[in-house]
């Protein structure tokens, strides 16, 4: 029987202590009044979760369009927590680490999983270098790629790490091959209440994303992913992610439809070019475009650097129409809280300059 969102598992622990519904509400108010900024976010969410409403309001990341505030059904959030628990084999009494901010869906869902599945969850400040007890065993943790990269030498006591919010680079993927933790890249968004597909990155690694049970996928006319998950959302989610389906349950993420460049009549996914260049360029970079009288849009490589020190040989294995026409240097990119480059805002700096 699926537990109701109003129930708190008797094995649940928050920073080592059990709280029933009323006591947890008091703790939440205490966090909001007296806590550190990250504890205020935890308190705010717990107050929303423990009220009489059947939903919580959250801000979307923009995966399916412009960012907006939506309502998520609390029982659907419970369903998501149970699906995660089933997939990763989480059991009551196991230990989890929360190092993500709770004003975003990924952090909120870590708390929901703990309350519903009966996990003992420890909270730490959600910095890019989270400080936690490296000697304590944890069964489950969620991170963004930057956190994973910065703590890679301290994961020996974390059984399973899921990483999302931004793309896992080839360099980071290579670095975690000797990591004792099971590391999974996740695919999902606020509208699907975090991940609906996962890809094992080390050990018995996966080539493609594999969807979770009770999820079905298809493509729209743009070759963008459509997601049906009736236990998580009542409507079909139409994303802006261009993918290639390799089976009814597997897909390869090619890039964002809003990033597609039309250069001389050719439609180019910049993410595919970036993947080919990752091992050859040390600076942070991305592929974008600028207006061009002849081509309409011309490919450009944008470096997070003060000066262009790239050798032309880095492009030698690219197809002719994938070779950037220009290399642009921007000293500092604009990033989201999860470490994802905001391409349009970064490029706006170049246009203004």
Coordinates of C-alpha atoms in Angstrom, one line a residue:
X1 CA 0.0 0.0 0.0
X2 CA 1.4 3.4 -1.0
X3 CA 1.9 5.6 2.0
X4 CA 0.1 8.9 2.2
X5 CA 2.1 12.2 2.0
X6 CA 0.8 13.2 5.5
X7 CA 2.5 10.2 7.1
X8 CA 6.1 10.2 8.3
X9 CA 8.0 6.9 8.5
X10 CA 8.9 5.8 12.0
X11 CA 12.5 5.2 10.9
X12 CA 12.9 8.7 9.6
X13 CA 15.7 10.7 11.2
X14 CA 16.8 14.3 10.5
X15 CA 20.3 15.0 11.6
X16 CA 20.1 12.0 14.0
X17 CA 16.7 12.7 15.6
X18 CA 13.3 11.4 15.0
X19 CA 10.4 13.9 14.7
X20 CA 6.7 13.1 14.3
X21 CA 4.5 15.4 12.2
X22 CA 3.9 18.1 14.9
X23 CA 7.5 18.0 16.2
X24 CA 8.9 18.3 12.6
X25 CA 6.7 21.3 12.1
X26 CA 8.2 23.0 15.1
X27 CA 11.7 22.2 13.9
X28 CA 10.8 23.7 10.5
X29 CA 9.6 27.0 12.1
X30 CA 12.8 27.0 14.2
X31 CA 14.9 26.6 11.0
X32 CA 13.1 29.5 9.4
X33 CA 13.5 31.8 12.4
X34 CA 17.0 31.0 13.6
X35 CA 18.7 28.8 11.0
X36 CA 21.5 29.4 8.5
X37 CA 20.3 30.3 5.0
X38 CA 20.3 26.6 3.8
X39 CA 18.4 25.6 6.9
X40 CA 15.8 28.3 6.2
X41 CA 15.3 26.7 2.8
X42 CA 14.8 23.3 4.5
X43 CA 12.4 24.8 7.0
X44 CA 10.4 26.6 4.3
X45 CA 9.9 23.3 2.4
X46 CA 9.0 21.3 5.4
X47 CA 6.4 23.9 6.4
X48 CA 4.9 23.6 2.8
X49 CA 5.1 19.8 3.0
X50 CA 3.4 19.5 6.4
X51 CA 0.5 21.9 5.7
X52 CA -3.0 20.8 4.7
X53 CA -2.6 21.5 1.0
X54 CA -2.3 18.5 -1.4
X55 CA 0.4 20.3 -3.4
X56 CA 3.6 22.3 -3.2
X57 CA 4.5 25.2 -5.4
X58 CA 8.0 25.0 -7.1
X59 CA 9.8 26.9 -9.8
X60 CA 10.7 25.0 -12.9
X61 CA 14.2 24.9 -14.4
X62 CA 13.1 25.8 -17.9
X63 CA 13.6 22.4 -19.4
X64 CA 10.2 22.5 -21.1
X65 CA 10.1 26.2 -21.8
X66 CA 10.4 29.5 -19.8
X67 CA 10.9 29.1 -16.1
X68 CA 7.6 29.3 -14.2
X69 CA 6.0 28.4 -10.9
X70 CA 4.0 25.1 -11.0
X71 CA 2.1 23.0 -8.5
X72 CA 3.3 19.5 -7.8
X73 CA 0.9 17.0 -6.3
X74 CA 2.4 15.7 -3.0
X75 CA 1.2 12.2 -3.6
X76 CA 3.0 12.2 -7.0
X77 CA 6.1 13.3 -5.0
X78 CA 5.6 10.3 -2.8
X79 CA 5.3 8.1 -5.9
X80 CA 8.6 9.5 -7.1
X81 CA 10.3 8.8 -3.8
X82 CA 9.1 5.2 -3.8
X83 CA 10.3 4.7 -7.5
X84 CA 13.7 5.9 -6.5
X85 CA 13.8 3.7 -3.4
X86 CA 12.8 0.7 -5.5
X87 CA 15.3 1.3 -8.2
X88 CA 18.3 1.9 -5.9
X89 CA 17.2 -0.6 -3.3
X90 CA 16.9 1.9 -0.5
X91 CA 15.6 0.4 2.8
X92 CA 14.3 2.0 6.1
X93 CA 17.1 2.9 8.4
X94 CA 19.6 3.5 5.7
X95 CA 21.5 6.8 5.7
X96 CA 21.3 9.6 3.2
X97 CA 23.3 12.9 2.8
X98 CA 21.6 16.1 1.7
X99 CA 24.1 18.5 0.2
X100 CA 21.8 20.2 -2.3
X101 CA 19.8 23.4 -1.7
X102 CA 16.2 22.7 -0.7
X103 CA 14.7 25.6 -2.6
X104 CA 15.1 23.4 -5.7
X105 CA 13.3 20.2 -6.5
X106 CA 16.4 17.9 -6.2
X107 CA 16.9 19.0 -2.6
X108 CA 13.2 18.9 -1.7
X109 CA 13.0 15.3 -3.0
X110 CA 15.9 14.2 -0.8
X111 CA 13.8 15.2 2.2
X112 CA 10.7 13.6 0.8
X113 CA 12.6 10.3 0.2
X114 CA 13.8 10.4 3.8
X115 CA 10.4 11.0 5.3
X116 CA 8.6 8.5 3.1
X117 CA 11.2 5.7 2.9
X118 CA 12.4 6.0 6.5
X119 CA 15.9 7.2 5.8
X120 CA 18.3 8.8 8.3
X121 CA 19.2 12.0 6.5
X122 CA 22.1 14.3 7.5
X123 CA 22.0 17.9 6.2
X124 CA 25.1 20.0 5.3
X125 CA 25.5 23.4 3.7
X126 CA 25.0 23.0 -0.1
X127 CA 28.3 24.5 -1.3
X128 CA 30.3 23.4 -4.4
X129 CA 32.6 21.7 -1.9
X130 CA 30.2 20.2 0.7
X131 CA 31.8 19.5 4.1
X132 CA 30.5 16.2 5.6
X133 CA 31.8 13.4 7.8
X134 CA 34.0 11.4 5.4
X135 CA 34.3 8.6 7.9
X136 CA 30.6 8.0 8.2
X137 CA 28.8 5.5 5.8
X138 CA 26.0 6.8 3.6
X139 CA 23.8 4.7 1.4
X140 CA 22.6 7.5 -0.9
X141 CA 23.4 11.0 -1.9
X142 CA 22.5 13.4 -4.8
X143 CA 25.0 15.9 -6.1
X144 CA 25.6 18.3 -9.0
X145 CA 28.7 17.6 -11.2
X146 CA 30.8 20.3 -9.6
X147 CA 30.2 18.8 -6.1
X148 CA 31.0 15.3 -7.4
X149 CA 34.3 16.6 -8.9
X150 CA 35.3 18.4 -5.7
X151 CA 34.6 15.5 -3.4
X152 CA 35.7 12.6 -5.6
X153 CA 38.4 11.6 -3.2
X154 CA 36.0 11.4 -0.3
X155 CA 33.3 9.1 -1.7
X156 CA 34.6 5.8 -0.4
X157 CA 31.9 5.6 2.2
X158 CA 28.9 6.6 0.0
X159 CA 27.4 3.6 -1.7
X160 CA 25.3 5.3 -4.4
X161 CA 25.7 8.8 -5.8
X162 CA 23.2 10.3 -8.3
X163 CA 24.4 13.4 -10.2
X164 CA 22.3 15.8 -12.2
X165 CA 21.5 19.4 -12.8
X166 CA 24.2 19.8 -15.5
X167 CA 26.0 17.6 -18.0
X168 CA 28.7 15.3 -16.6
X169 CA 31.9 16.0 -18.6
X170 CA 34.0 13.4 -20.2
X171 CA 36.9 14.3 -17.8
X172 CA 34.7 13.8 -14.7
X173 CA 33.3 10.6 -16.1
X174 CA 36.8 9.3 -16.6
X175 CA 37.8 10.4 -13.1
X176 CA 35.1 8.4 -11.4
X177 CA 35.9 5.1 -13.1
X178 CA 38.0 4.1 -10.0
X179 CA 35.5 5.6 -7.5
X180 CA 34.1 2.9 -5.2
X181 CA 30.7 4.4 -5.2
X182 CA 28.0 3.5 -7.8
X183 CA 27.6 6.8 -9.7
X184 CA 24.6 7.4 -11.9
X185 CA 23.8 10.4 -14.1
X186 CA 20.1 11.3 -13.9
X187 CA 17.7 12.7 -16.5
X188 CA 14.7 14.6 -15.3
X189 CA 13.2 18.0 -14.5
X190 CA 10.9 19.7 -12.0
X191 CA 7.8 18.7 -14.0
X192 CA 8.7 15.0 -13.7
X193 CA 9.6 15.4 -10.0
X194 CA 13.4 14.8 -10.6
X195 CA 14.7 11.8 -12.5
X196 CA 12.7 9.6 -14.9
X197 CA 15.9 8.0 -16.4
X198 CA 19.3 7.1 -15.2
X199 CA 22.7 6.1 -16.7
X200 CA 25.4 4.3 -14.8
X201 CA 28.7 6.1 -15.2
X202 CA 31.2 3.7 -13.7
X203 CA 31.5 0.0 -13.1
X204 CA 29.0 -1.7 -15.4
X205 CA 28.4 1.6 -17.1
X206 CA 25.5 2.3 -19.5
X207 CA 25.8 3.7 -23.0
X208 CA 22.4 5.4 -22.9
X209 CA 19.9 6.6 -20.4
X210 CA 17.4 4.0 -19.3
X211 CA 13.9 5.0 -18.2
X212 CA 12.5 4.0 -14.8
X213 CA 9.5 1.6 -14.5
X214 CA 6.1 3.1 -15.3
X215 CA 7.6 5.7 -17.6
X216 CA 7.2 5.7 -21.4
X217 CA 8.9 7.8 -24.0
X218 CA 8.4 9.0 -27.6
X219 CA 9.5 11.8 -29.9
X220 CA 7.7 14.9 -31.2
X221 CA 8.1 16.3 -34.7
X222 CA 11.2 18.2 -33.6
X223 CA 12.8 14.9 -32.5
X224 CA 12.4 16.1 -28.9
X225 CA 11.7 13.8 -26.0
X226 CA 8.1 13.3 -24.8
X227 CA 7.5 11.7 -21.4
X228 CA 4.5 9.9 -20.1
X229 CA 4.6 9.1 -16.4
X230 CA 1.0 9.1 -15.1
X231 CA 2.2 8.3 -11.5
X232 CA 4.2 11.6 -11.6
X233 CA 2.2 14.0 -13.8
X234 CA -1.2 14.0 -15.3
X235 CA -0.1 15.3 -18.7
X236 CA 2.5 14.3 -21.3
X237 CA 5.7 16.3 -20.8
X238 CA 7.1 17.7 -24.0
X239 CA 10.7 18.6 -23.5
X240 CA 13.1 20.7 -25.6
X241 CA 15.7 18.0 -25.4
X242 CA 16.7 16.5 -28.8
X243 CA 17.3 12.8 -28.4
X244 CA 17.8 9.6 -30.4
X245 CA 15.7 6.6 -29.2
X246 CA 17.7 3.3 -29.2
X247 CA 14.8 1.2 -27.9
X248 CA 11.5 1.7 -26.1
X249 CA 13.4 2.2 -22.9
X250 CA 16.7 3.8 -23.9
X251 CA 17.6 7.1 -25.4
X252 CA 20.7 9.2 -26.2
X253 CA 20.7 12.9 -25.3
X254 CA 21.9 14.9 -28.3
X255 CA 21.3 18.5 -27.2
X256 CA 18.8 21.2 -26.6
X257 CA 16.4 22.2 -29.4
X258 CA 16.8 25.9 -28.3
X259 CA 20.6 25.6 -28.9
X260 CA 20.2 24.2 -32.5
X261 CA 22.2 26.3 -34.9
X262 CA 21.0 26.8 -38.5
X263 CA 24.2 27.6 -40.5
X264 CA 23.9 27.8 -44.2
X265 CA 20.7 25.6 -44.1
X266 CA 22.3 22.9 -42.0
X267 CA 20.9 22.3 -38.5
X268 CA 23.7 21.6 -36.0
X269 CA 23.5 20.4 -32.4
X270 CA 26.4 22.3 -30.7
X271 CA 26.5 19.7 -27.9
X272 CA 27.6 17.0 -30.3
X273 CA 30.6 19.2 -31.3
X274 CA 31.4 20.0 -27.7
X275 CA 31.5 16.3 -26.9
X276 CA 34.1 15.8 -29.6
X277 CA 36.2 18.7 -28.3
X278 CA 36.0 18.0 -24.6
X279 CA 39.2 16.0 -24.3
X280 CA 41.2 18.6 -26.4
X281 CA 40.3 21.9 -24.6
X282 CA 41.2 22.5 -21.0
X283 CA 39.2 25.8 -20.5
X284 CA 35.5 25.8 -20.0
X285 CA 33.9 26.3 -23.4
X286 CA 30.7 25.9 -25.5
X287 CA 29.8 26.1 -29.1
X288 CA 27.4 28.9 -30.1
X289 CA 26.6 31.2 -33.1
X290 CA 26.7 34.8 -34.2
X291 CA 24.7 36.4 -37.1
X292 CA 26.4 36.1 -40.5
X293 CA 25.3 37.7 -43.8
X294 CA 26.1 34.7 -45.8
X295 CA 25.3 31.7 -43.5
X296 CA 22.6 33.3 -41.4
X297 CA 24.4 32.0 -38.4
X298 CA 28.1 31.1 -38.1
X299 CA 29.5 28.6 -35.7
X300 CA 31.8 30.1 -33.0
X301 CA 33.7 28.5 -30.1
X302 CA 33.4 30.4 -26.9
X303 CA 36.2 30.0 -24.3
X304 CA 36.1 31.0 -20.7
X305 CA 39.5 32.6 -21.0
X306 CA 41.3 35.9 -21.2
X307 CA 43.1 35.0 -24.4
X308 CA 42.9 32.5 -27.2
X309 CA 45.7 30.0 -27.1
X310 CA 44.0 27.2 -29.0
X311 CA 45.8 25.5 -31.8
X312 CA 43.9 24.8 -35.0
X313 CA 44.7 21.1 -34.6
X314 CA 41.9 20.7 -32.0
X315 CA 39.4 20.9 -34.9
X316 CA 41.1 18.5 -37.3
X317 CA 38.8 15.6 -36.6
X318 CA 35.6 17.6 -36.9
X319 CA 33.4 17.5 -40.0
X320 CA 34.0 20.5 -42.2
X321 CA 30.7 22.2 -41.4
X322 CA 31.3 21.6 -37.7
X323 CA 34.5 23.6 -37.5
X324 CA 33.9 27.0 -35.8
X325 CA 34.5 30.0 -37.9
X326 CA 35.7 32.0 -35.0
X327 CA 37.0 31.6 -31.4
X328 CA 35.7 34.1 -28.9
X329 CA 37.2 34.6 -25.4
X330 CA 34.9 35.7 -22.5
X331 CA 36.7 36.0 -19.1
X332 CA 33.7 34.7 -17.0
X333 CA 30.7 32.7 -18.1
X334 CA 27.3 33.1 -16.5
X335 CA 26.3 29.9 -14.6
X336 CA 23.1 28.5 -13.0
X337 CA 23.1 27.5 -9.3
X338 CA 23.8 23.9 -10.5
X339 CA 26.8 24.8 -12.5
X340 CA 25.2 24.8 -15.9
X341 CA 26.4 27.5 -18.4
X342 CA 23.7 30.0 -19.3
X343 CA 24.7 30.3 -23.0
X344 CA 22.4 33.1 -24.0
X345 CA 23.3 35.3 -21.0
X346 CA 27.0 34.6 -21.6
X347 CA 26.8 35.4 -25.3
X348 CA 24.9 38.7 -24.4
X349 CA 28.1 39.8 -22.7
X350 CA 30.0 39.4 -25.9
X351 CA 27.3 41.3 -27.9
X352 CA 27.3 44.1 -25.4
X353 CA 31.1 44.2 -25.4

